[in-house]
Tab-separated table of C-alpha atoms in Angstrom:
chain	number	residue	atom	x	y	z
A	1	SER	CA	114.723	80.679	141.158
A	2	LEU	CA	114.016	83.908	138.971
A	3	PRO	CA	114.068	83.907	135.219
A	4	PRO	CA	116.759	85.049	133.291
A	5	VAL	CA	113.975	87.523	131.445
A	6	LEU	CA	110.865	88.955	133.112
A	7	SER	CA	108.018	90.560	131.556
A	8	VAL	CA	106.181	92.805	133.739
A	9	ASN	CA	102.533	94.370	133.191
A	10	ALA	CA	102.656	98.138	134.442
A	11	ALA	CA	98.694	97.597	135.327
A	12	ALA	CA	98.096	101.360	134.759
A	13	PHE	CA	94.618	100.855	133.208
A	14	THR	CA	93.023	104.284	135.215
A	15	ASP	CA	94.550	107.412	136.323
A	16	GLU	CA	94.984	106.147	139.788
A	17	PRO	CA	97.433	103.677	139.176
A	18	LEU	CA	99.432	105.911	136.529
A	19	LYS	CA	100.170	108.191	139.436
A	20	ILE	CA	102.633	105.999	140.723
A	21	TRP	CA	104.594	105.996	137.473
A	22	LEU	CA	104.204	110.078	136.642
A	23	ASP	CA	107.367	112.011	137.476
A	24	ARG	CA	107.186	114.348	140.651
A	25	LYS	CA	108.261	117.586	140.812
A	26	THR	CA	111.154	118.353	143.378
A	27	PRO	CA	113.174	121.335	143.937
A	28	LEU	CA	116.131	120.007	141.744
A	29	GLY	CA	113.799	119.056	138.780
A	30	PRO	CA	111.542	116.159	138.157
A	31	GLN	CA	112.295	112.816	139.684
A	32	ARG	CA	111.536	109.493	137.701
A	33	PHE	CA	109.463	106.489	139.450
A	34	LEU	CA	111.079	104.188	136.700
A	35	THR	CA	115.053	103.327	137.054
A	36	PRO	CA	117.173	101.416	134.332
A	37	GLU	CA	118.119	98.758	137.365
A	38	ILE	CA	115.689	97.232	139.625
A	39	THR	CA	116.200	94.770	142.407
A	40	VAL	CA	113.943	92.046	143.133
A	41	ASN	CA	113.813	90.128	146.281
A	42	ALA	CA	114.272	86.284	145.625
A	43	PRO	CA	111.445	84.209	147.377
A	44	ASP	CA	114.101	82.168	149.215
A	45	GLY	CA	114.652	85.060	151.611
A	46	VAL	CA	118.329	85.208	153.058
A	47	GLN	CA	120.747	82.677	152.996
A	48	ASP	CA	123.914	82.089	154.902
A	49	GLY	CA	123.868	85.629	156.184
A	50	GLN	CA	123.762	86.679	152.356
A	51	SER	CA	120.834	88.305	150.560
A	52	ASN	CA	119.164	86.418	147.698
A	53	ASP	CA	118.412	89.756	145.841
A	54	VAL	CA	118.472	89.554	142.354
A	55	LYS	CA	119.320	92.906	140.107
A	56	TYR	CA	117.765	93.129	136.544
A	57	ILE	CA	118.239	95.635	133.966
A	58	LEU	CA	115.572	97.343	131.996
A	59	ARG	CA	115.818	96.321	128.523
A	60	ALA	CA	112.817	97.642	126.759
A	61	ILE	CA	109.533	99.235	127.785
A	62	VAL	CA	106.426	99.587	125.501
A	63	PHE	CA	104.237	102.591	126.327
A	64	GLN	CA	100.862	103.818	125.073
A	65	VAL	CA	100.829	107.664	123.797
A	66	ARG	CA	97.642	109.077	123.786
A	67	VAL	CA	96.864	111.666	121.004
A	68	THR	CA	93.167	112.146	122.224
A	69	PRO	CA	91.077	110.362	124.485
A	70	LYS	CA	89.948	108.233	121.723
A	71	GLU	CA	93.112	108.053	119.823
A	72	SER	CA	96.200	106.241	120.678
A	73	HIS	CA	99.159	104.028	119.422
A	74	LEU	CA	101.727	102.033	121.075
A	75	VAL	CA	105.676	102.735	120.857
A	76	ALA	CA	108.544	101.018	122.265
A	77	ALA	CA	111.649	102.064	123.906
A	78	VAL	CA	114.655	99.611	123.827
A	79	ARG	CA	118.118	99.592	125.388
A	80	ILE	CA	120.868	98.184	123.193
A	81	PRO	CA	123.808	96.505	124.565
A	82	ASP	CA	126.703	98.753	125.390
A	83	SER	CA	128.774	97.025	122.860
A	84	GLU	CA	126.667	97.948	120.158
A	85	ARG	CA	126.326	101.764	121.128
A	86	VAL	CA	127.583	104.452	118.718
A	87	SER	CA	129.999	105.983	121.120
A	88	PRO	CA	130.492	105.657	125.121
A	89	LYS	CA	128.795	109.098	125.325
A	90	SER	CA	125.786	108.235	123.302
A	91	SER	CA	122.379	107.171	124.575
A	92	PRO	CA	121.766	103.181	124.654
A	93	TRP	CA	117.946	103.791	124.151
A	94	TYR	CA	116.105	103.815	120.904
A	95	LEU	CA	112.384	104.846	120.093
A	96	PHE	CA	110.394	102.662	117.677
A	97	ASN	CA	107.587	104.265	116.751
A	98	ASP	CA	106.126	102.402	113.814
A	99	PHE	CA	108.718	103.283	110.870
A	100	VAL	CA	110.370	106.248	112.896
A	101	VAL	CA	113.542	104.707	114.886
A	102	GLN	CA	115.478	107.640	116.775
A	103	ASN	CA	117.984	107.809	119.474
A	104	ILE	CA	116.659	109.219	122.741
A	105	SER	CA	118.011	109.932	126.071
A	106	GLU	CA	117.422	107.951	129.092
A	107	ASP	CA	115.009	110.534	130.863
A	108	GLU	CA	112.795	110.363	127.251
A	109	ALA	CA	112.439	106.654	127.623
A	110	LEU	CA	111.853	106.164	131.425
A	111	GLY	CA	110.252	109.481	132.110
A	112	PHE	CA	106.270	109.907	132.166
A	113	PRO	CA	105.914	113.817	132.369
A	114	GLY	CA	102.138	113.250	132.032
A	115	ASN	CA	99.069	111.135	131.403
A	116	TRP	CA	99.692	111.237	127.420
A	117	LYS	CA	102.240	108.668	128.048
A	118	VAL	CA	101.273	105.533	129.725
A	119	PRO	CA	103.586	102.290	130.882
A	120	CYS	CA	102.447	98.856	129.354
A	121	ILE	CA	105.121	96.294	129.645
A	122	LEU	CA	108.454	96.285	130.866
A	123	PHE	CA	111.229	93.808	130.124
A	124	LEU	CA	113.602	92.918	132.412
A	125	GLU	CA	117.062	91.209	131.554
A	126	ARG	CA	118.809	89.495	134.836
A	127	GLN	CA	122.358	90.873	135.045
A	128	ASP	CA	124.028	87.692	136.562
A	129	THR	CA	122.641	85.469	133.745
A	130	ILE	CA	123.180	87.598	130.518
A	131	ASN	CA	126.155	85.620	129.408
A	132	ARG	CA	124.784	82.129	130.365
A	133	LEU	CA	122.152	82.478	127.463
A	134	ASP	CA	123.260	80.814	124.083
A	135	PHE	CA	121.652	82.292	120.758
A	136	LYS	CA	123.790	80.417	118.634
A	137	GLY	CA	120.900	78.192	118.019
A	138	LEU	CA	118.591	81.353	116.625
A	139	PRO	CA	118.916	81.734	113.025
A	140	SER	CA	120.825	84.743	111.847
A	141	LYS	CA	119.841	84.847	108.226
A	142	LEU	CA	116.888	83.747	106.225
A	143	ASP	CA	117.195	80.943	103.889
A	144	PRO	CA	117.463	82.037	100.321
A	145	THR	CA	116.232	79.497	98.411
A	146	ILE	CA	112.782	80.036	99.788
A	147	LEU	CA	113.019	82.295	96.585
A	148	CYS	CA	113.623	78.929	94.504
A	149	ARG	CA	110.629	76.951	95.943
A	150	GLN	CA	107.230	76.613	94.650
A	151	HIS	CA	104.396	76.131	97.083
A	152	SER	CA	100.717	76.926	97.882
A	153	ILE	CA	98.392	76.352	100.196
A	154	ALA	CA	95.311	76.659	98.117
A	155	ARG	CA	93.875	73.493	97.279
A	156	ASN	CA	92.961	74.025	93.569
A	157	THR	CA	95.907	76.142	92.626
A	158	ASP	CA	96.160	75.757	88.664
A	159	TRP	CA	99.988	75.396	88.143
A	160	PRO	CA	100.046	75.306	84.473
A	161	ALA	CA	98.123	78.549	84.465
A	162	GLN	CA	100.702	80.612	86.939
A	163	LYS	CA	102.476	83.303	85.011
A	164	HIS	CA	105.717	83.119	87.301
A	165	LYS	CA	108.847	81.138	87.272
A	166	VAL	CA	110.590	80.874	90.797
A	167	LEU	CA	114.450	81.572	90.447
A	168	GLU	CA	117.297	79.065	89.752
A	169	THR	CA	119.622	78.848	92.481
A	170	SER	CA	122.265	80.512	90.064
A	171	GLU	CA	119.879	83.535	89.799
A	172	LEU	CA	119.857	84.119	93.610
A	173	PRO	CA	119.931	88.328	93.927
A	174	THR	CA	123.179	90.070	94.913
A	175	PRO	CA	123.725	93.447	96.023
A	176	GLY	CA	122.657	95.799	93.386
A	177	THR	CA	120.432	93.363	91.606
A	178	VAL	CA	117.683	95.115	89.821
A	179	VAL	CA	113.879	93.893	90.437
A	180	ALA	CA	110.504	95.153	89.646
A	181	ILE	CA	107.493	95.256	92.261
A	182	ASP	CA	103.948	96.085	92.366
A	183	ALA	CA	101.118	95.016	94.933
A	184	GLU	CA	97.528	95.185	95.240
A	185	PHE	CA	95.654	95.524	98.490
A	186	VAL	CA	92.054	94.927	100.027
A	187	ALA	CA	90.237	96.830	102.416
A	188	LEU	CA	89.634	95.308	105.921
A	189	GLN	CA	87.967	98.652	106.991
A	190	GLN	CA	86.313	101.408	105.143
A	191	GLU	CA	86.915	104.911	105.797
A	192	GLU	CA	84.362	106.767	107.765
A	193	SER	CA	84.236	110.399	107.179
A	194	GLU	CA	81.684	113.410	107.698
A	195	TYR	CA	81.888	116.840	105.951
A	196	ARG	CA	81.664	119.923	108.005
A	197	SER	CA	79.373	122.973	107.181
A	198	ASP	CA	82.235	124.774	105.625
A	199	GLY	CA	82.820	121.992	103.276
A	200	THR	CA	85.972	120.533	104.720
A	201	LYS	CA	86.148	117.047	105.296
A	202	LYS	CA	86.950	114.894	108.535
A	203	VAL	CA	87.889	111.605	108.914
A	204	ILE	CA	86.178	109.970	111.776
A	205	ARG	CA	88.015	106.536	111.063
A	206	PRO	CA	90.447	105.801	108.620
A	207	SER	CA	90.402	102.704	105.861
A	208	LEU	CA	92.698	99.766	107.053
A	209	MET	CA	94.121	98.045	104.043
A	210	THR	CA	95.792	94.491	103.972
A	211	LEU	CA	98.261	93.189	101.293
A	212	ALA	CA	96.343	90.474	98.815
A	213	ARG	CA	98.559	90.208	95.932
A	214	VAL	CA	102.462	91.031	95.312
A	215	SER	CA	104.657	90.522	92.112
A	216	VAL	CA	108.331	90.787	91.516
A	217	LEU	CA	109.872	90.623	88.339
A	218	ARG	CA	113.718	89.982	87.106
A	219	GLY	CA	115.104	93.348	86.266
A	220	GLN	CA	117.856	92.381	84.504
A	221	GLY	CA	119.578	89.783	82.224
A	222	THR	CA	117.956	87.436	79.590
A	223	ASN	CA	114.532	86.839	81.614
A	224	SER	CA	114.342	90.262	82.492
A	225	GLY	CA	110.660	91.169	82.880
A	226	THR	CA	109.898	87.759	83.697
A	227	PRO	CA	108.058	87.588	87.127
A	228	PHE	CA	109.590	84.883	89.799
A	229	MET	CA	107.016	85.897	92.780
A	230	ASP	CA	103.241	86.588	91.925
A	231	ASP	CA	101.684	85.437	95.431
A	232	TYR	CA	98.093	86.140	96.812
A	233	ILE	CA	97.849	86.313	100.535
A	234	HIS	CA	95.895	84.505	102.506
A	235	THR	CA	93.930	86.013	105.218
A	236	THR	CA	91.528	85.204	107.890
A	237	ASP	CA	90.218	88.872	108.470
A	238	THR	CA	86.804	89.928	107.215
A	239	ILE	CA	87.387	91.751	103.723
A	240	VAL	CA	84.782	94.574	103.420
A	241	ASN	CA	85.953	95.704	99.990
A	242	TYR	CA	88.037	93.771	97.271
A	243	LEU	CA	88.464	97.049	95.169
A	244	THR	CA	88.483	94.771	92.128
A	245	GLU	CA	88.587	97.681	89.921
A	246	PHE	CA	91.879	98.951	91.208
A	247	SER	CA	93.390	95.506	92.453
A	248	GLY	CA	92.046	92.951	90.257
A	249	ILE	CA	91.326	90.812	93.043
A	250	ARG	CA	87.940	88.758	93.345
A	251	PHE	CA	85.787	86.973	95.649
A	252	GLY	CA	87.758	83.470	96.405
A	253	ASP	CA	91.134	84.532	95.356
A	254	LEU	CA	92.285	84.600	98.883
A	255	ASP	CA	90.465	81.678	100.110
A	256	PRO	CA	92.421	78.375	100.311
A	257	THR	CA	89.574	76.275	99.339
A	258	MET	CA	88.589	78.314	96.252
A	259	SER	CA	91.466	80.187	95.190
A	260	ARG	CA	93.495	78.908	91.860
A	261	HIS	CA	96.359	81.156	92.312
A	262	THR	CA	99.670	80.462	94.189
A	263	LEU	CA	97.977	81.465	97.849
A	264	LEU	CA	100.707	82.002	100.589
A	265	PRO	CA	100.347	83.202	104.143
A	266	LEU	CA	101.462	86.803	104.866
A	267	LYS	CA	104.519	85.603	107.209
A	268	THR	CA	105.753	83.654	104.197
A	269	VAL	CA	105.378	86.637	101.812
A	270	TYR	CA	106.823	88.949	104.387
A	271	LYS	CA	110.105	86.373	104.221
A	272	LYS	CA	110.368	86.757	100.891
A	273	LEU	CA	110.194	90.481	100.724
A	274	ARG	CA	112.474	90.752	103.908
A	275	LEU	CA	115.066	88.419	102.136
A	276	LEU	CA	115.018	90.584	98.958
A	277	VAL	CA	115.786	93.621	100.890
A	278	ASP	CA	118.317	91.889	103.108
A	279	LEU	CA	120.459	90.969	99.860
A	280	GLY	CA	120.506	94.547	98.479
A	281	CYS	CA	117.983	94.248	95.893
A	282	ILE	CA	117.414	97.590	94.018
A	283	PHE	CA	113.371	97.831	93.704
A	284	VAL	CA	112.034	99.337	90.621
A	285	GLY	CA	108.252	100.493	90.559
A	286	HIS	CA	105.659	103.442	90.621
A	287	GLY	CA	104.702	104.695	93.890
A	288	LEU	CA	106.630	102.144	95.777
A	289	PRO	CA	106.722	104.375	99.322
A	290	LYS	CA	102.948	103.953	99.643
A	291	ASP	CA	103.112	100.498	99.002
A	292	PHE	CA	105.813	99.405	101.184
A	293	ARG	CA	104.010	101.675	103.877
A	294	THR	CA	101.072	99.770	103.539
A	295	ILE	CA	102.781	96.446	103.507
A	296	ASN	CA	104.697	97.676	106.554
A	297	LEU	CA	107.850	97.011	105.169
A	298	PHE	CA	110.868	99.413	105.356
A	299	VAL	CA	113.265	99.476	102.334
A	300	PRO	CA	116.199	101.894	102.685
A	301	PRO	CA	115.900	104.905	100.108
A	302	GLU	CA	118.736	104.088	98.036
A	303	GLN	CA	117.310	100.659	97.150
A	304	VAL	CA	114.151	102.251	95.727
A	305	LEU	CA	113.962	103.383	91.963
A	306	ASP	CA	110.762	105.133	91.633
A	307	THR	CA	109.379	105.869	88.169
A	308	VAL	CA	106.990	108.678	90.055
A	309	ASP	CA	110.197	110.484	90.819
A	310	LEU	CA	112.113	109.765	87.639
A	311	TYR	CA	109.352	111.064	85.281
A	312	PHE	CA	108.497	114.151	87.361
A	313	ILE	CA	109.393	118.025	86.874
A	314	LYS	CA	109.281	119.758	90.261
A	315	GLU	CA	108.147	123.177	88.963
A	316	ARG	CA	105.203	121.614	87.212
A	317	GLN	CA	104.008	120.090	90.690
A	318	ARG	CA	102.145	117.180	89.175
A	319	ARG	CA	103.207	113.673	89.322
A	320	LEU	CA	102.273	111.518	86.341
A	321	SER	CA	100.221	107.993	86.631
A	322	LEU	CA	102.031	105.038	85.312
A	323	ARG	CA	98.820	104.260	82.751
A	324	PHE	CA	99.443	107.506	81.075
A	325	LEU	CA	103.246	107.145	81.130
A	326	SER	CA	102.824	103.683	79.651
A	327	TRP	CA	100.527	104.832	76.898
A	328	TYR	CA	102.595	107.834	75.983
A	329	VAL	CA	106.130	106.539	76.409
A	330	LEU	CA	106.001	102.946	75.930
A	331	LYS	CA	103.028	103.070	73.376
A	332	GLU	CA	101.391	100.320	75.745
A	333	PRO	CA	97.940	100.564	77.461
A	334	ILE	CA	97.494	99.158	80.587
A	335	GLN	CA	94.724	99.149	83.472
A	336	GLY	CA	92.038	98.672	80.674
A	337	VAL	CA	89.153	97.285	83.029
A	338	THR	CA	91.282	96.016	86.349
A	339	HIS	CA	94.609	96.323	87.595
A	340	ASP	CA	97.246	93.696	87.431
A	341	SER	CA	100.327	93.915	89.705
A	342	ILE	CA	102.649	91.997	86.859
A	343	GLU	CA	101.330	94.220	84.215
A	344	ASP	CA	102.158	97.314	86.295
A	345	ALA	CA	105.617	96.244	87.652
A	346	ARG	CA	106.568	95.543	84.096
A	347	ALA	CA	105.288	99.055	82.761
A	348	ALA	CA	107.674	100.378	85.452
A	349	LEU	CA	110.450	98.205	84.410
A	350	LEU	CA	110.149	99.115	80.929
A	351	LEU	CA	110.146	102.961	81.930
A	352	TYR	CA	112.927	102.523	84.132
A	353	GLN	CA	114.915	101.003	81.267
A	354	LYS	CA	113.814	103.807	78.707
A	355	TYR	CA	114.810	106.626	81.568
A	356	GLN	CA	118.112	104.766	81.159
A	357	GLU	CA	118.277	104.857	77.386
A	358	HIS	CA	117.471	108.247	77.311
A	359	GLU	CA	119.753	109.437	80.118
A	360	SER	CA	122.758	107.853	78.127
A	361	GLU	CA	122.045	109.843	75.436
A	362	GLY	CA	121.417	112.828	77.052
A	363	THR	CA	117.581	113.330	75.737
A	364	PHE	CA	115.593	112.564	78.984
A	365	ASP	CA	114.868	116.197	79.828
A	366	ASP	CA	113.611	116.755	76.154
A	367	LEU	CA	111.487	113.748	76.508
A	368	LEU	CA	110.250	114.886	79.891
A	369	GLU	CA	109.418	118.193	78.495
A	370	GLU	CA	107.583	116.525	75.490
A	371	ILE	CA	105.684	114.470	78.030
A	372	TYR	CA	104.269	117.424	79.946
A	373	ARG	CA	103.460	119.258	76.929
A	374	GLU	CA	101.840	116.685	75.266
A	375	GLY	CA	100.094	115.427	78.509
A	376	LYS	CA	98.389	118.657	79.311
A	377	LYS	CA	96.393	118.410	75.674
A	378	THR	CA	94.717	115.176	76.823
A	379	ASN	CA	94.697	116.038	80.797
A	380	PHE	CA	97.158	113.619	81.355
A	381	LYS	CA	94.944	110.841	80.495
A	382	PRO	CA	95.079	108.147	77.595
A	383	PRO	CA	92.237	108.182	75.298
A	384	ALA	CA	89.561	105.574	76.039
A	385	ASP	CA	90.272	102.131	74.768
A	386	PRO	CA	87.047	100.914	73.418
A	387	SER	CA	87.971	97.232	73.902
A	388	SER	CA	88.297	97.971	77.462
A	389	SER	CA	85.815	100.436	78.227
A	390	PRO	CA	82.688	99.498	80.503
A	391	GLU	CA	79.435	99.200	78.618
A	392	VAL	CA	77.574	102.589	78.098
A	393	ALA	CA	74.415	102.911	79.316
A	394	PRO	CA	71.604	102.752	76.984
A	395	ALA	CA	70.136	106.575	75.957
A	396	SER	CA	66.642	105.473	76.583
A	397	PRO	CA	66.772	103.152	79.809
A	398	PRO	CA	63.948	100.355	80.004
A	399	PRO	CA	60.545	100.647	81.791
A	400	ILE	CA	61.380	101.516	85.281
A	401	SER	CA	60.115	98.993	87.914
A	402	PRO	CA	57.460	100.552	90.573
A	403	GLN	CA	60.009	99.055	93.246
A	404	ILE	CA	62.365	101.697	92.386
A	405	PRO	CA	61.663	104.597	94.766
A	406	ARG	CA	62.177	108.476	93.446
A	407	VAL	CA	65.866	110.214	93.644
A	408	ALA	CA	65.827	113.033	96.136
A	409	SER	CA	68.611	115.425	96.717
A	410	GLY	CA	71.312	113.076	94.747
A	411	LEU	CA	70.587	110.176	97.475
A	412	MET	CA	68.590	106.912	96.823
A	413	GLN	CA	66.360	105.703	99.538
A	414	GLN	CA	66.099	101.724	100.286
A	415	PHE	CA	65.504	99.751	97.196
A	416	ASN	CA	65.383	96.390	96.158
A	417	LEU	CA	68.401	95.402	93.895
A	418	ASN	CA	66.850	92.918	91.585
A	419	PRO	CA	65.062	95.297	89.447
A	420	MET	CA	68.231	97.502	89.101
A	421	HIS	CA	70.173	94.570	87.838
A	422	GLN	CA	67.098	93.470	85.650
A	423	MET	CA	67.268	97.090	84.244
A	424	GLY	CA	70.892	96.043	82.538
A	425	PHE	CA	72.637	99.511	83.378
A	426	ILE	CA	74.330	98.632	86.355
A	427	SER	CA	76.671	95.657	85.799
A	428	GLN	CA	77.109	92.865	88.593
A	429	GLN	CA	80.596	93.972	89.327
A	430	GLN	CA	79.464	97.640	89.813
A	431	TYR	CA	77.165	96.518	93.032
A	432	SER	CA	79.818	94.268	94.379
A	433	GLY	CA	79.237	95.123	97.954
A	434	ARG	CA	82.213	97.481	98.245
A	435	GLY	CA	81.839	98.470	101.937
A	436	SER	CA	78.346	98.561	102.153
A	437	PRO	CA	76.614	97.370	105.443
A	438	MET	CA	74.153	95.367	103.006
A	439	PRO	CA	75.841	92.719	101.062
A	440	GLY	CA	75.728	93.472	97.273
A	441	PHE	CA	74.949	96.930	97.909
A	442	ASP	CA	77.057	100.052	96.657
A	443	PHE	CA	75.899	103.435	97.878
A	444	SER	CA	77.707	104.678	94.333
A	445	MET	CA	74.790	103.420	92.981
A	446	SER	CA	72.760	106.548	94.253
A	447	ARG	CA	74.860	108.709	91.910
A	448	GLN	CA	74.605	106.222	88.904
A	449	ALA	CA	71.099	106.151	89.333
A	450	GLN	CA	70.761	109.995	89.458
A	451	MET	CA	72.392	110.129	86.164
A	452	HIS	CA	69.593	108.080	84.348
A	453	PHE	CA	66.511	109.551	86.179
A	454	PRO	CA	65.494	113.316	86.737
A	455	GLN	CA	64.919	114.079	90.473
A	456	SER	CA	61.448	114.858	90.037
A	457	TRP	CA	60.709	111.371	88.770
A	458	THR	CA	57.926	109.377	90.726
A	459	PRO	CA	56.664	105.825	90.382
A	460	PRO	CA	54.082	105.343	87.875
A	461	PRO	CA	50.235	104.940	89.434
A	462	SER	CA	49.621	101.646	90.700
A	463	GLN	CA	46.182	101.477	88.773
A	464	PRO	CA	46.785	101.083	84.948
A	465	GLN	CA	45.418	103.948	82.725
A	466	GLN	CA	42.094	103.324	80.852
A	467	GLN	CA	42.415	102.478	77.347
A	468	PRO	CA	40.875	104.896	74.828
A	469	GLN	CA	37.623	103.647	73.248
A	470	GLN	CA	37.713	102.527	69.455
A	471	GLN	CA	36.230	104.802	67.130
A	472	PRO	CA	32.935	102.505	65.201
């Protein structure tokens, strides 16, 4: 009557029940409370003189690691089947700690040496029914044709305006197929930090990002540089900052009722990316480890070609931006007003192709030295593009509204946004509400206002000045 799999809540919510799980010190060494095998008394009791006790094997355990009283995270210890062990002497236990997967001993997996390690959930597998479970109906591989289907959950997707063309079945990747990738993110939580008296910065709460758009381009063949994925990702979480200047994502782009893009659930996009990894694709991009880390996707290092590392001289200790490399090597300015993931992925692909050309000619080292030498003259920044530069504030700002308070110590007190908008030197995009507690408010405006007004400025007197009398 007992199930083949049991999920047990450890219920160690306070220090008192946690004491049961903690290791006990004995003359022979620490003694664990948790064992790899557990016997459960069947509710039927004893029948025909034989006990109905059922043996379970501990298959996995989830526990909490307390870094500080206020900081903790969950990790899992999983026991693999004996048939999959590397050697008979190796431990069957593996630790899954975010991206870190490590073989650990049984004592490390089942021991609880202190209250910094708290058990949460135990997964038990019944020994006498292991061979009865049939997993043949479960899919072992993802359907590759998902890369060949065009679909969107947005009601108003403008299909003719989409920039990507899905793969044909004859174009499905094989091991070693080169693809270019770039991703954009939005903020679900702003970073909260404070500065100490010695000038150092302490992060109280880190920022939380989520995937908003991912673009994948063909990296070889006649259609090289043509995107086959350009998916916007729908999220039900509250977005506190669209980061439009860096992501190109705007309000409504991720809303199924408003978006005109190819909008998909995060799970569907994960399937596509996971499929590309499993098919053995080689990913070309700029700063990919950070993107993959934020996406929460593991890609084997041998499947990553990062132009940040290709165009890098270790002795110079400076990594080059994609914008600068595109301007100098490709003679193509990018990232003018906002970022575009297709544009960035294509630039990274072209940089990789340039790298291959110079490597085959034996001139890449000379090119790299030239890039660093010339980049030093421009501080590794391309010259401003007049066509994409933001509007410059007028030298003499318009008359100041009395509703604008004085600027003190570089910070602006509470003020009305409307007069600021009327003054013309702060655009709607600049106060798009990036992480502000008040909608439509951006604290970076205080710095912009400080640049236009001296700190000694005070509002004009409320009573009008007397007009000088005219001479007869």
